[in-house]
């Protein structure tokens, strides 16, 4: 078992990583609560919700089980979970527990942030990707015009990461989560990156997985501690996400998982960086690794102009440049502005490069 | 012109009170913004929105005008204003301006708290009541099961209170706002209370009004600075609100204004306090003043058991006691727990007392 402390502007919380720790929740809670609402989804609840309930007396605990998938991060679900919380009689001394992946974590965290102007919540992440989403306090739901547009910065009181729950993840969700670990390694840790490139992600042992998660979380935790509200270095965590988000939006959410889209985005980042800084960084070895681990990464069918538009969609004016996180080297991220034409040219050469792989 | 500084956990902001200051907005803003969305309602916008717009260049400013009234603090309106903000191209460096009473302030503040995880906003209160709602950072919308259940603590960057805008208020809204001033006086300032009791609220001069607002705001500002998240003394600001909220809910929102309901609640608080502490405080003089100023305060038609239920509706278990803010004297609030039977008895004797007035 391992503990990592994160200090936010309002309080310090612990991230605990270990096996079977979902049965020892009480020892990680900062205080006792008047009642508890567990929020989970239809895939995770049948597997683990009773384990979580077993930590508390029955009268104290309520649960809300939501459909699995990104569409659950909607305004309607948000309102309905508030209704459930009111009907369960939650008050300002109640606790919300987010049991699931990033979807459940983002939604439940935003409910906690806004129920009676904010109550405590903890994250019990059950996907690899959620090592990222459960740390740092970003919570949100989607607007029909864009992802994560309605939300808050609202850190949890604890993150209890029971790696045993990750055993039931599909191969695809393992891939999705590992892409964010690769991202963190690229931002901050050459050695970690080398270690990941030696990993067959479908064959990792529990110890290896725990150690990868811990390395990734430490990188993320350091960055969010330094810049909680994303006015500076936290932007580095968007490495690979400019194209990643555009791909998700352009293909329709669910076609690629978030991590699969980010993996392609990371490759693109390396492609642009290597060209801009006239040096090899890690394109070639990353492509090989993505292939070995069955990541989808061809995008010849995609229209470059359409992607460009999506990459700019969170920008105000049509003529604004795109800010991208690039790498001067592994561990040395920088933010650069690129013109539309540069982006189009890079998308074009990137596409050609992937086709020949 | 007068300035009061309020320190919150995230930043310090100024409350500026004066005449015609709505034309000098730029001098009160902490920085320049990429764009501005003014949120107002259908009664206030025709009167003042162009004055506000005149502070900025046209390309920079967008506006959303909502129906007047409590029903605007809904989830649907909240979502639609987010849509407007996205369509206007607001980004993280944009500003929201709440131009209106407490309804617009609460809604616009909550939109600002949640748009792209929080952007700056300022309050331009245009009701007397909003001297209370615009200070302290409580923002919220209503759930169909209760008022203000979905919200945040999210302080504004400035409160610009142009008392000239109060000249267009109806007699009823003046009454509503003065009730909260009486509340603040009762909580903290005997002299201010005496001053108010000498005031005919439909005849106040601009100077008197400004001075009353400033005294009230200072009391509120002191309390919220000491206890931003309402874990202690901020509860005192609920003086008169236990019965006040119950009356609003029982009669249907809009039958009484918030302040009219609070005025009756304040009288009830004095009635209970005088009985519990066996002394005269100010019941008699407050009744006289409310009469002179045409406050509605008979409630003989109301069922005491129904009121009791509403007074308990934000509590978890049916058997829990009711916590009420009482006065040991003017300026000496205390929180006391009362049993159901005590409340019923006090409601009964209160009703009889009002009938004989
Ligand atoms: N808040 C942040 O900082 C942040 C960071 C990154 C991503 N995100 C958000 O996270 C979301 C994606 O998270 P995700 O990839 O975890 O998606 P997810 O929550 O949808 O989980 C993926 C799938 O795995 C299933 N699942 C979860 N745990 C399982 C388990 N232990 N066994 C079997 N199945 C399981 C889920 O039911 C779901 O079908 C996106 O909405 C994204 O915006 C947020
Ligand atoms: N956030 C807080 O701390 C807090 C505190 C107290 C009350 N509130 C909230 O405030 C709301 C009540 O505020 P309110 O009483 O200002 O109500 P309001 O905003 O509905 O305004 C009352 C009426 O006056 C009109 N109006 C406003 N300014 C005017 C002007 N200058 N001239 C002419 N007409 C004008 C409005 O259009 C409306 O019809 C409630 O929703 C309550 O929950 C919040
Ligand atoms: Zn991501
Ligand atoms: Zn009030």
PDB file of C-alpha atoms in Angstrom, chain A residues 34-35 59-60 62 75 78-80 82-84 86-92 106 110 113-118 137-140 142-146 148-153 229-230 314-316, chain B residues 34-35 59-60 62 75 78-80 82-83 86-92 94 106 110 113-118 137-140 142-146 148-153 229-230 314-316:
ATOM      1  CA  UNK A  34     -24.295  11.528   8.780  1.00  0.00           C
ATOM      2  CA  UNK A  35     -25.069   9.528   5.635  1.00  0.00           C
ATOM      3  CA  UNK A  59     -29.182   2.609   7.396  1.00  0.00           C
ATOM      4  CA  UNK A  60     -26.413   5.040   6.588  1.00  0.00           C
ATOM      5  CA  UNK A  62     -27.779   4.996  -0.227  1.00  0.00           C
ATOM      6  CA  UNK A  75     -27.337  17.849 -17.210  1.00  0.00           C
ATOM      7  CA  UNK A  78     -26.829  15.584 -12.864  1.00  0.00           C
ATOM      8  CA  UNK A  79     -30.279  16.853 -11.866  1.00  0.00           C
ATOM      9  CA  UNK A  80     -31.587  13.346 -11.226  1.00  0.00           C
ATOM     10  CA  UNK A  82     -29.424  15.697  -7.012  1.00  0.00           C
ATOM     11  CA  UNK A  83     -33.011  14.466  -6.689  1.00  0.00           C
ATOM     12  CA  UNK A  84     -31.751  11.128  -5.369  1.00  0.00           C
ATOM     13  CA  UNK A  86     -32.377  15.046  -1.592  1.00  0.00           C
ATOM     14  CA  UNK A  87     -34.736  12.078  -1.380  1.00  0.00           C
ATOM     15  CA  UNK A  88     -32.112  10.096   0.509  1.00  0.00           C
ATOM     16  CA  UNK A  89     -32.048  12.949   3.017  1.00  0.00           C
ATOM     17  CA  UNK A  90     -28.406  13.885   2.494  1.00  0.00           C
ATOM     18  CA  UNK A  91     -27.327  16.967   4.427  1.00  0.00           C
ATOM     19  CA  UNK A  92     -24.207  19.087   4.705  1.00  0.00           C
ATOM     20  CA  UNK A 106     -16.513  13.627 -12.927  1.00  0.00           C
ATOM     21  CA  UNK A 110     -19.720  17.825  -9.636  1.00  0.00           C
ATOM     22  CA  UNK A 113     -19.447  20.334  -5.489  1.00  0.00           C
ATOM     23  CA  UNK A 114     -22.968  21.720  -5.882  1.00  0.00           C
ATOM     24  CA  UNK A 115     -25.195  19.809  -3.450  1.00  0.00           C
ATOM     25  CA  UNK A 116     -26.211  22.361  -0.803  1.00  0.00           C
ATOM     26  CA  UNK A 117     -23.245  24.432  -2.061  1.00  0.00           C
ATOM     27  CA  UNK A 118     -20.738  21.614  -1.632  1.00  0.00           C
ATOM     28  CA  UNK A 137     -10.245  18.122  -8.434  1.00  0.00           C
ATOM     29  CA  UNK A 138     -11.476  18.826 -11.940  1.00  0.00           C
ATOM     30  CA  UNK A 139     -15.121  17.801 -12.018  1.00  0.00           C
ATOM     31  CA  UNK A 140     -17.606  18.432 -14.808  1.00  0.00           C
ATOM     32  CA  UNK A 142     -20.835  17.908 -20.733  1.00  0.00           C
ATOM     33  CA  UNK A 143     -22.836  20.538 -22.596  1.00  0.00           C
ATOM     34  CA  UNK A 144     -24.340  19.507 -25.910  1.00  0.00           C
ATOM     35  CA  UNK A 145     -21.922  21.993 -27.497  1.00  0.00           C
ATOM     36  CA  UNK A 146     -18.787  20.604 -25.874  1.00  0.00           C
ATOM     37  CA  UNK A 148     -16.643  19.285 -19.692  1.00  0.00           C
ATOM     38  CA  UNK A 149     -17.940  22.821 -20.257  1.00  0.00           C
ATOM     39  CA  UNK A 150     -19.949  22.923 -17.001  1.00  0.00           C
ATOM     40  CA  UNK A 151     -17.962  22.120 -13.886  1.00  0.00           C
ATOM     41  CA  UNK A 152     -15.769  23.195 -10.985  1.00  0.00           C
ATOM     42  CA  UNK A 153     -12.420  22.748  -9.335  1.00  0.00           C
ATOM     43  CA  UNK A 229      -6.584  26.299 -11.411  1.00  0.00           C
ATOM     44  CA  UNK A 230      -4.773  25.644 -14.690  1.00  0.00           C
ATOM     45  CA  UNK A 314     -12.823  25.945 -27.889  1.00  0.00           C
ATOM     46  CA  UNK A 315     -11.218  29.129 -29.183  1.00  0.00           C
ATOM     47  CA  UNK A 316     -13.018  32.388 -29.486  1.00  0.00           C
TER      48      UNK A 316
ATOM     49  CA  UNK B  34     -11.596  39.173 -23.371  1.00  0.00           C
ATOM     50  CA  UNK B  35     -15.393  39.478 -23.493  1.00  0.00           C
ATOM     51  CA  UNK B  59     -17.846  43.935 -29.964  1.00  0.00           C
ATOM     52  CA  UNK B  60     -16.866  42.900 -26.475  1.00  0.00           C
ATOM     53  CA  UNK B  62     -23.084  40.138 -25.076  1.00  0.00           C
ATOM     54  CA  UNK B  75     -31.939  24.192 -14.081  1.00  0.00           C
ATOM     55  CA  UNK B  78     -29.078  27.703 -16.024  1.00  0.00           C
ATOM     56  CA  UNK B  79     -28.369  25.419 -18.981  1.00  0.00           C
ATOM     57  CA  UNK B  80     -29.681  27.951 -21.494  1.00  0.00           C
ATOM     58  CA  UNK B  82     -24.499  28.318 -20.462  1.00  0.00           C
ATOM     59  CA  UNK B  83     -25.542  27.828 -24.088  1.00  0.00           C
ATOM     60  CA  UNK B  86     -20.727  29.272 -25.300  1.00  0.00           C
ATOM     61  CA  UNK B  87     -22.376  30.747 -28.376  1.00  0.00           C
ATOM     62  CA  UNK B  88     -21.067  34.189 -27.459  1.00  0.00           C
ATOM     63  CA  UNK B  89     -17.595  32.641 -27.434  1.00  0.00           C
ATOM     64  CA  UNK B  90     -16.858  33.323 -23.784  1.00  0.00           C
ATOM     65  CA  UNK B  91     -13.566  31.883 -22.603  1.00  0.00           C
ATOM     66  CA  UNK B  92     -11.706  31.624 -19.313  1.00  0.00           C
ATOM     67  CA  UNK B  94     -14.299  36.503 -19.890  1.00  0.00           C
ATOM     68  CA  UNK B 106     -27.808  33.959  -7.696  1.00  0.00           C
ATOM     69  CA  UNK B 110     -23.749  30.076 -10.371  1.00  0.00           C
ATOM     70  CA  UNK B 113     -18.960  29.441 -10.898  1.00  0.00           C
ATOM     71  CA  UNK B 114     -19.426  26.577 -13.358  1.00  0.00           C
ATOM     72  CA  UNK B 115     -18.665  27.949 -16.826  1.00  0.00           C
ATOM     73  CA  UNK B 116     -15.431  26.224 -17.905  1.00  0.00           C
ATOM     74  CA  UNK B 117     -14.960  25.431 -14.193  1.00  0.00           C
ATOM     75  CA  UNK B 118     -15.306  29.033 -13.077  1.00  0.00           C
ATOM     76  CA  UNK B 137     -20.546  34.479  -2.513  1.00  0.00           C
ATOM     77  CA  UNK B 138     -23.538  32.207  -2.027  1.00  0.00           C
ATOM     78  CA  UNK B 139     -24.845  31.402  -5.493  1.00  0.00           C
ATOM     79  CA  UNK B 140     -27.511  28.858  -6.369  1.00  0.00           C
ATOM     80  CA  UNK B 142     -33.576  25.933  -7.080  1.00  0.00           C
ATOM     81  CA  UNK B 143     -34.419  22.252  -7.266  1.00  0.00           C
ATOM     82  CA  UNK B 144     -38.060  21.363  -7.644  1.00  0.00           C
ATOM     83  CA  UNK B 145     -37.816  19.871  -4.147  1.00  0.00           C
ATOM     84  CA  UNK B 146     -36.362  22.955  -2.490  1.00  0.00           C
ATOM     85  CA  UNK B 148     -31.155  27.017  -3.397  1.00  0.00           C
ATOM     86  CA  UNK B 149     -30.326  23.309  -3.171  1.00  0.00           C
ATOM     87  CA  UNK B 150     -27.894  23.359  -6.118  1.00  0.00           C
ATOM     88  CA  UNK B 151     -25.116  25.929  -5.836  1.00  0.00           C
ATOM     89  CA  UNK B 152     -21.655  26.949  -4.695  1.00  0.00           C
ATOM     90  CA  UNK B 153     -19.716  29.363  -2.567  1.00  0.00           C
ATOM     91  CA  UNK B 229     -18.685  28.370   4.421  1.00  0.00           C
ATOM     92  CA  UNK B 230     -21.432  28.674   7.017  1.00  0.00           C
ATOM     93  CA  UNK B 314     -34.507  20.598   5.136  1.00  0.00           C
ATOM     94  CA  UNK B 315     -33.860  18.262   8.031  1.00  0.00           C
ATOM     95  CA  UNK B 316     -33.036  14.636   7.665  1.00  0.00           C
TER      96      UNK B 316
END
